[in-house]
Structures are given as C-alpha cells and as structure tokens.
Short mmCIF file of C-alpha atoms and ligand atoms in Angstrom, two decimals:
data_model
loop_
_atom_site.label_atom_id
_atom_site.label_comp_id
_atom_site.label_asym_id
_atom_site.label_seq_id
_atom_site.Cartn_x
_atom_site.Cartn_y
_atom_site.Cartn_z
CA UNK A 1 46.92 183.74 286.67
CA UNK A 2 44.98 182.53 289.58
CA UNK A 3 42.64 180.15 289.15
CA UNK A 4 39.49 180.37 292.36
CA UNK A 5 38.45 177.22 291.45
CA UNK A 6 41.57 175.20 291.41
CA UNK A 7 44.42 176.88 293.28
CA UNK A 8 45.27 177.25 296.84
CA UNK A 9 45.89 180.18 298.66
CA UNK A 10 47.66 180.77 301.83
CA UNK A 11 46.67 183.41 304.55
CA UNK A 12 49.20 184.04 307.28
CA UNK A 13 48.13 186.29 310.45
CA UNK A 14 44.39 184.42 309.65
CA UNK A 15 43.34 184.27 313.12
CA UNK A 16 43.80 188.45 313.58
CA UNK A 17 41.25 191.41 312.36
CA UNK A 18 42.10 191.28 308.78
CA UNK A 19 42.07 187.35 308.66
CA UNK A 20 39.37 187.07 310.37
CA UNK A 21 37.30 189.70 307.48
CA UNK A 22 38.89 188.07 304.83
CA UNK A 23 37.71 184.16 305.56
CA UNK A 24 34.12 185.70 305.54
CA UNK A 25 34.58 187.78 302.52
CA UNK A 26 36.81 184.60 300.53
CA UNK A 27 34.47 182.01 301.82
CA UNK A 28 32.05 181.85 298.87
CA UNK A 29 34.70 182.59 295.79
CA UNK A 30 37.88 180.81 297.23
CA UNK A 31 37.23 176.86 297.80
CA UNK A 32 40.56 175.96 298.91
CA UNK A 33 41.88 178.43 301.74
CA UNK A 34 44.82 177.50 303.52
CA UNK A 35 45.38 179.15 307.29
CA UNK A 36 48.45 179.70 309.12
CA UNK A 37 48.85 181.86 312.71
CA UNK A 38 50.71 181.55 315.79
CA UNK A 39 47.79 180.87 317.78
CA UNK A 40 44.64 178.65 317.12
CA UNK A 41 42.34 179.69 314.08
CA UNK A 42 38.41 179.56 315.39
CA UNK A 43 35.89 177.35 313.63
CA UNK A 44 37.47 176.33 310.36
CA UNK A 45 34.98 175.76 307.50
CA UNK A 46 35.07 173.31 304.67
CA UNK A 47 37.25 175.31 302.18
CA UNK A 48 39.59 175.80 305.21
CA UNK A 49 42.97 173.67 306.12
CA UNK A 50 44.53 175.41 309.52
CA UNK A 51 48.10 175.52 310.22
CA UNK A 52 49.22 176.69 314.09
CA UNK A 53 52.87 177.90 313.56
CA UNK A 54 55.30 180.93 314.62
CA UNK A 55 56.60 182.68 311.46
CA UNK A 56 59.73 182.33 312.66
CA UNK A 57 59.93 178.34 312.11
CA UNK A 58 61.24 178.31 308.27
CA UNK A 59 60.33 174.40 308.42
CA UNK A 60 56.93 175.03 308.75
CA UNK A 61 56.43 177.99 306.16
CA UNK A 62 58.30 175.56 303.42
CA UNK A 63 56.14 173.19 304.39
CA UNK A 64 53.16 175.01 304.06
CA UNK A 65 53.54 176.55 300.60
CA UNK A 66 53.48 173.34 299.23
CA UNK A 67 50.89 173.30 296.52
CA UNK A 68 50.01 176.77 297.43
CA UNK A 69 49.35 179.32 293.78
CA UNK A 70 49.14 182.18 296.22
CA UNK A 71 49.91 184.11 299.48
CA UNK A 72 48.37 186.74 301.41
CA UNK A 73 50.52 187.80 304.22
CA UNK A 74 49.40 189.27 307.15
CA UNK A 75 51.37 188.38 309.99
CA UNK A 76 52.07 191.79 311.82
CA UNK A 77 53.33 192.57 315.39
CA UNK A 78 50.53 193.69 317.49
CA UNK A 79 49.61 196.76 318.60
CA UNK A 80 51.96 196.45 321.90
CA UNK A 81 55.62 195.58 320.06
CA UNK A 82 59.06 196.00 320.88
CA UNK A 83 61.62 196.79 318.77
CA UNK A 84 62.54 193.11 319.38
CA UNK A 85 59.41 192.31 317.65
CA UNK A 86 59.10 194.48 314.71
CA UNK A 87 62.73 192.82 313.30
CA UNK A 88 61.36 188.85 314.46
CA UNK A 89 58.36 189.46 313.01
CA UNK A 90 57.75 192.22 310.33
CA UNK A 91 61.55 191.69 308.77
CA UNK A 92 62.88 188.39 309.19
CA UNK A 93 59.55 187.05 309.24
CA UNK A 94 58.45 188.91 305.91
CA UNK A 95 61.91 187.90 304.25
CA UNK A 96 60.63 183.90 305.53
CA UNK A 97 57.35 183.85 304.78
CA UNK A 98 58.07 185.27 301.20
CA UNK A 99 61.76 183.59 300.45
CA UNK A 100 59.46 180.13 301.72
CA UNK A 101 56.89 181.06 298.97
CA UNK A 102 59.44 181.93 296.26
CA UNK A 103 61.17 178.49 297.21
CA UNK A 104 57.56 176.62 297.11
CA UNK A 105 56.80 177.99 293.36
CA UNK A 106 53.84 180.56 294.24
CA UNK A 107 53.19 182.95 291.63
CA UNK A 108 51.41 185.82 293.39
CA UNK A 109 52.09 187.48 297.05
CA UNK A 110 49.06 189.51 298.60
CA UNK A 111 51.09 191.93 301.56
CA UNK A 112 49.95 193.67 304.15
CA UNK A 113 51.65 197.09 303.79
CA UNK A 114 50.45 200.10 305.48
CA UNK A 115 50.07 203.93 305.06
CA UNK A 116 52.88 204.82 307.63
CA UNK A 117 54.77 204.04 304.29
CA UNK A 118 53.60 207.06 302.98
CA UNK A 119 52.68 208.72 306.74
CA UNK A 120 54.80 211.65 306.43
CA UNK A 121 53.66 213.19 303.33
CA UNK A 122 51.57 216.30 304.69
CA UNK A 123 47.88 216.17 304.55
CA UNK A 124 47.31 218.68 302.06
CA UNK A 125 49.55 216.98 299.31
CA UNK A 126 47.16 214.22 297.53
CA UNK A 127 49.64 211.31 297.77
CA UNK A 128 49.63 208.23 295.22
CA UNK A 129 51.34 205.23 295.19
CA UNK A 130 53.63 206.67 292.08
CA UNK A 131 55.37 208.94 294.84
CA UNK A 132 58.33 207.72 296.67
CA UNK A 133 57.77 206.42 299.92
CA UNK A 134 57.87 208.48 303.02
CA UNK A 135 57.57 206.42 306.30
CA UNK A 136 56.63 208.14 309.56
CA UNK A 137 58.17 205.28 311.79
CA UNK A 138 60.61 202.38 312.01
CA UNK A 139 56.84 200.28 311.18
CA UNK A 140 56.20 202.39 308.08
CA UNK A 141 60.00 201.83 307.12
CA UNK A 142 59.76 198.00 307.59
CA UNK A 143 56.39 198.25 305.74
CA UNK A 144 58.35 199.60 302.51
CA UNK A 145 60.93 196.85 302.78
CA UNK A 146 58.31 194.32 302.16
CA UNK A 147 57.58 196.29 299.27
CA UNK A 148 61.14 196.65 298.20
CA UNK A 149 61.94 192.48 298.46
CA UNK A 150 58.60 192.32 296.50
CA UNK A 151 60.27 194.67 293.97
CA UNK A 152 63.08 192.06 293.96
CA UNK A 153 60.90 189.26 293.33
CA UNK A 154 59.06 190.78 290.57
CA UNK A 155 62.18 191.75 289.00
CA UNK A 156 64.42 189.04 289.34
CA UNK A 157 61.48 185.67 289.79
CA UNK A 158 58.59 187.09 287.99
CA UNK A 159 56.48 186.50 291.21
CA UNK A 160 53.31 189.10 290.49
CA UNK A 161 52.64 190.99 294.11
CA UNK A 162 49.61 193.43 295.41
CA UNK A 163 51.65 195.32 298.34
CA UNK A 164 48.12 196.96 300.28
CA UNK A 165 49.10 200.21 301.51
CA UNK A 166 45.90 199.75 304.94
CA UNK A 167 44.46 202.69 306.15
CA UNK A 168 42.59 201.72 309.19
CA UNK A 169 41.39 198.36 309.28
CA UNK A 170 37.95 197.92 311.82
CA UNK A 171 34.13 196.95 311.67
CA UNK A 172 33.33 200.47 311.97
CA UNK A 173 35.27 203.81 311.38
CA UNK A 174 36.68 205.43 314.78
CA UNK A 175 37.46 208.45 314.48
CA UNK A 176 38.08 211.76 312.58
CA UNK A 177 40.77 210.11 310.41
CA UNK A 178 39.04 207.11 309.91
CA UNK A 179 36.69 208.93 308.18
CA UNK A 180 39.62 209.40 305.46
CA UNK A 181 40.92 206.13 306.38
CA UNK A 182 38.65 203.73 307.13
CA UNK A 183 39.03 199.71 305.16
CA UNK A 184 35.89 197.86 306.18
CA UNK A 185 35.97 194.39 306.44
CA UNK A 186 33.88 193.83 303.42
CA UNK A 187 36.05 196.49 301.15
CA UNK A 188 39.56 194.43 302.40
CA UNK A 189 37.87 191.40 300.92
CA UNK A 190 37.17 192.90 297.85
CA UNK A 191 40.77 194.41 297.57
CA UNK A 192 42.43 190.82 298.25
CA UNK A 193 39.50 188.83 295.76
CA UNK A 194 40.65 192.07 293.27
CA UNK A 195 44.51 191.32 293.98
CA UNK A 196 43.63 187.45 293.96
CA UNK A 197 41.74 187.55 290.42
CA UNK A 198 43.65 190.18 288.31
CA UNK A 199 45.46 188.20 285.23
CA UNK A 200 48.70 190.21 285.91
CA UNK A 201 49.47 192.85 288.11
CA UNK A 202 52.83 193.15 288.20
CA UNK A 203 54.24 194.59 291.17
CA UNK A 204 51.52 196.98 292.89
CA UNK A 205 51.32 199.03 295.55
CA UNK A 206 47.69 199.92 295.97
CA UNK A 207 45.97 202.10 298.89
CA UNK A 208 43.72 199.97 301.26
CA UNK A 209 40.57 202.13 301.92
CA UNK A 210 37.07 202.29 301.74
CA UNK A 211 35.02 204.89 298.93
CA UNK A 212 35.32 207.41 301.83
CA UNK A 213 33.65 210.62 301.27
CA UNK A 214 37.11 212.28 302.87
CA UNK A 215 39.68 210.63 301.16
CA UNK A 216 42.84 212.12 300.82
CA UNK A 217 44.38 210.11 298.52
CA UNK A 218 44.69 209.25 294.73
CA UNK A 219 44.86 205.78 293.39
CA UNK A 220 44.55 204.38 289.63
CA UNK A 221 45.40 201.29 290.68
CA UNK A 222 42.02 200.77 292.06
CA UNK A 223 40.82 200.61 288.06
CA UNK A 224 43.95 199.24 287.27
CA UNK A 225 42.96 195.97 289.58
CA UNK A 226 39.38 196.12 289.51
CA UNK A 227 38.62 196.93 292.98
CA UNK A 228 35.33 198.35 293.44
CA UNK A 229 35.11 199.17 297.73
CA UNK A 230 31.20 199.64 297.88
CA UNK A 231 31.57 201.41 301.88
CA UNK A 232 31.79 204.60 302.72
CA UNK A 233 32.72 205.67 306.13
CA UNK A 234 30.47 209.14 305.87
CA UNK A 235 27.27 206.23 306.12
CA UNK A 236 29.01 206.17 309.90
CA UNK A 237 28.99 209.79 311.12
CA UNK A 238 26.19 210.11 312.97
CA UNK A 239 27.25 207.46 315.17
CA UNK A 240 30.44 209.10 315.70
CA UNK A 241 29.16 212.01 316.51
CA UNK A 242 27.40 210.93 319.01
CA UNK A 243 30.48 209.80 320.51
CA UNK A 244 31.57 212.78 321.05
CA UNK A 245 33.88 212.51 318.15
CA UNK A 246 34.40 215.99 316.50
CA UNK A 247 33.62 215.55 312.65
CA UNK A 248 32.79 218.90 311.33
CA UNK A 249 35.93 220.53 313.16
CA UNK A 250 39.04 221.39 311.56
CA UNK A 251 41.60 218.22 310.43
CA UNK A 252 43.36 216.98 313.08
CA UNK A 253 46.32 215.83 311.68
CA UNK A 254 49.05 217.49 309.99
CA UNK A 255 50.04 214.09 308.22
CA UNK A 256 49.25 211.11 306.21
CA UNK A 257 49.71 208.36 308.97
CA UNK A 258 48.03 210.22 311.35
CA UNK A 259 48.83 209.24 315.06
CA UNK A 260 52.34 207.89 314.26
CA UNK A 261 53.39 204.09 314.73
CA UNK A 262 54.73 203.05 318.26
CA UNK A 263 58.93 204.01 317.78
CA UNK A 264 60.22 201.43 320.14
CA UNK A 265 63.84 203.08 319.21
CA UNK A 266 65.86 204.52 322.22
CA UNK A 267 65.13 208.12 322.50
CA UNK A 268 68.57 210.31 321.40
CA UNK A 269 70.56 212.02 324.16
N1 NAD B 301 44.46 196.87 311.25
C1 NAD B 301 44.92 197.95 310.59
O1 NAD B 301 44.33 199.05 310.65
C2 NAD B 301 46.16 197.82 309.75
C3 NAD B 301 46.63 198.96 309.08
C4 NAD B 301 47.76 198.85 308.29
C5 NAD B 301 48.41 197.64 308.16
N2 NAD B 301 47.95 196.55 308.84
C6 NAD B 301 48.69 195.29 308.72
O2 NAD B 301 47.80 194.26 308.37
C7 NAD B 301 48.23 193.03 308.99
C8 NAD B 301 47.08 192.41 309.74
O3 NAD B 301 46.56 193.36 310.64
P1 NAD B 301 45.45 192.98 311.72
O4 NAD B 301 44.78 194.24 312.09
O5 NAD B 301 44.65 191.82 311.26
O6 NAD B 301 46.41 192.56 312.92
P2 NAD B 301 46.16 191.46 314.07
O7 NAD B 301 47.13 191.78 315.15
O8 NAD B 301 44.71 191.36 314.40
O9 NAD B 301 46.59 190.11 313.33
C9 NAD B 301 47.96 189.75 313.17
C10 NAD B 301 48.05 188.25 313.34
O10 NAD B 301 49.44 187.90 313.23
C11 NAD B 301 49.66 186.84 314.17
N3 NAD B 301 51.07 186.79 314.56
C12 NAD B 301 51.76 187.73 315.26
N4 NAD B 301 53.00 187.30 315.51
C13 NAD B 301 53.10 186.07 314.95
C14 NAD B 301 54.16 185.13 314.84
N5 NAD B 301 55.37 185.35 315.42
N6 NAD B 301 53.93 183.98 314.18
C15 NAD B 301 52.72 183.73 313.61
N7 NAD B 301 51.68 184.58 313.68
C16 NAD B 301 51.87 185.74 314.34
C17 NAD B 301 48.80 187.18 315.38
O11 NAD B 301 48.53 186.03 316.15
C18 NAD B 301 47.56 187.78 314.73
O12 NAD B 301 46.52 186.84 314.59
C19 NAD B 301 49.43 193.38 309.85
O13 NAD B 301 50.62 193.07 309.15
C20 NAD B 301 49.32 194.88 310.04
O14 NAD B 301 50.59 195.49 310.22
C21 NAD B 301 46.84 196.61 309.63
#
C-alpha cells in the first residue's frame, strides 16, 4: 500500500515527455516527489527533490531509493539510439534502477513498457495483456524483459509492479494511429496516480492509452486498477485533418506497433 500523503516516490527519465506530464498531473496528490535524469530537471516545485545522475552510476540509484515507497521508471533511450544504447540504457539500466530499488526496500515499481511488446500481433486481432508477448523490434523485446525481471520480483520479493504497455505518448494525437494510440498527458497521469494508489496490484501489465474512439485493444485491467482516461483522441480530428492527415481512409498499418522501433541490429547477409 502506498500511502500519497506519507511516502516518497521516485521518477527516473523526469526531465523527458512523460516526466515532464506526470509532475503536472502528480503535483496536487503526491507531496513528496523525488526526480532523477541525466540532465537538469526545469523549475522544481515544493513537493519536488531533483537528482542529476546517469542510470548507469549504481552509487547514485542506491543512493537515491533511500526512503523511497515507490518507483516510476522512465528512463528510455531517445528516439535516435544505437544498439549501444538500447543495452546501457533500457537493459542494464532497467536491471539497476530496479535491482537498486529492490535493494532500497520499495514496495511498488511503475515501468515504462511499450506496445512494440505486443507490435506484431496483426491489427485485426483485439490484443490484451493476457496474450503472450509479441515484440516487433529489439525495443519491444527489451520492453518485455522489464516485464519479465518484474515477474521475478513479484514472484520471488513480493515487490507489486504496473508494467504500462504506452501507445503514443504526446500533447496532441499525430496521426492516423494515434487516433488508436494516443496517451495524453493528463490520461498518463491518471494511469501512474491509478498504478500509484491501487492497494495491490500484483504484477500488471496494463495498456497505456487514452478512451480513444479507435481503439484496438482490450484491457480489464483498466477496472481492475481504477484507471478512468477521461481523453479521447476523436475530440482531435478535425485538426488533423486539416493537416492533411488522412482519417477516414483505410488503416494504415497492418500491425499493432505500427511504424516499427528503430532495429539498430546489423542487417543479415
Ligand atoms: N513517448 C512515447 O510515445 C512512448 C511510448 C512507449 C514507451 N515509452 C517509454 O516511456 C519512457 C519515457 O518516454 P518519453 O517519451 O518521456 O521519453 P523522453 O526521451 O522524453 O524521456 C526519457 C528521459 O530519459 C533520460 N535519459 C536517457 N538516458 C539516460 C541515462 N543514461 N541516464 C539518465 N537519464 C537518461 C533522458 O534525459 C530523458 O529525459 C521511455 O522509457 C520510453 O521508452 C514512450
């Protein structure tokens, strides 16, 4: 159980997108935020303690789960990575960050999973987060490792975990499959308060989207936690339309994760 008025809670990756939505949307509910990232976090607020460190100093990340109840972990590789990156940063940094928090006595992990862990189901097929994981990239497979060491920890520390399974995080919906897709910054702080509050859930894996009209995805979990996304990215297609983005035309992709994660891997002769 996690207490908003008592406990701390840790956000790594704070000073990217999701961070970013999520100190707005915790601000009110969550008095005692802790921040980590690798670069400076902007304009910290009175419920906010900032920590500048690289994931990949161990030191640090035991040193900052001290009195921490619970961790949300967003630390990603950017949009531009190299294979180098992904295993620095989205395995042996995930295997840190949560091995530090198992170490420091938290009780809950929030994790920043994605839906190229489930990208190369085919669009038609209504996926849940029952099925068995099908990753479209070397991403989505590092994605569902997470998940697996948070299997682990359930099983073997009793440390409860929320893996979210992010559609496409931005401020507004971009384009045709963001209209299926689309997590709005006020809907990924709902999910995490949801996560954050819930007296025990286990070991989830929940999808991360908003109550979009085109939604191709099932998910009792969303009852099961409590999350309640209030945004809808239909409210958004006018705008996208006149963009020039084609929303009444057929689907445009043939999978779940869509465009498919950079594959820094070598091409086969
Ligand atoms: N944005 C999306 O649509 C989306 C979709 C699915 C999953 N996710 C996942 O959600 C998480 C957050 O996404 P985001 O959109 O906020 O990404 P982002 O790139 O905006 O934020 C990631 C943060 O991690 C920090 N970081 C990177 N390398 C680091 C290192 N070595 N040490 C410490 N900090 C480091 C960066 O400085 C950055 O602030 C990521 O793990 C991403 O894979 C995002």
């Amino acid at each position: 159980m996690i207490d908003p008025t008592k406990d701390r809670v840790l956000i790594t990756g704070a000073a990217g997108a999701i961070g970013t939505a999520l100190r707005q949307g915790l601000r009110t509910g969550w008095p005692r935020l802790r921040l980590t990232d690798a670069r400076p976090i902007q304009n910290p607020t009175n419920n906010e303690e900032c920590i500048v460190a690289d994931v990949g100093d161990r030191a640090a990340l035991e040193r900052m789960m001290e009195g921490v109840s619970a961790v949300v972990h967003l630390t990603g590789a950017g949009a531009d990575y190299s294979l180098e990156d992904l295993f620095r940063i989205n395995v042996r940094g995930v295997f840190d960050v949560f091995e530090a928090a198992r170490l420091g006595g938290v009780q809950r992990i929030i994790y920043a999973s994605s839906n190229h862990a489930f990208g190369c189901y085919p669009i038609e097929e209504r996926v849940s987060p029952d099925m068995p994981p099908r990753p479209d990239s070397l991403y989505g497979a590092f994605k569902v490792y997470g998940e697996a060491i948070l299997r682990t920890y359930f099983d073997r520390h009793e440390i409860r975990s929320v893996s979210m399974r992010i559609g496409t995080y931005r401020t507004l919906p971009i384009d045709q499959r963001s209209l299926a897709t689309w997590l709005s910054p006020g809907d990924v702080a709902r999910l995490v308060d949801a996560s954050l509050r819930h007296p025990d859930p286990g070991c989830s894996i929940v999808n991360g989207y908003s109550a979009n009209t085109r939604i191709k995805a099932s998910d009792h979990n969303w009852d099961f936690l409590g999350y309640e996304p209030k945004d809808n990215a239909e409210d958004h297609i006018e705008m996208l339309r006149a963009k020039g983005v084609d929303v009444d035309g057929p689907w445009e992709w043939p999978e779940h994760g869509g465009s498919h994660a950079q594959a820094p891997e070598r091409r086969a002769r």
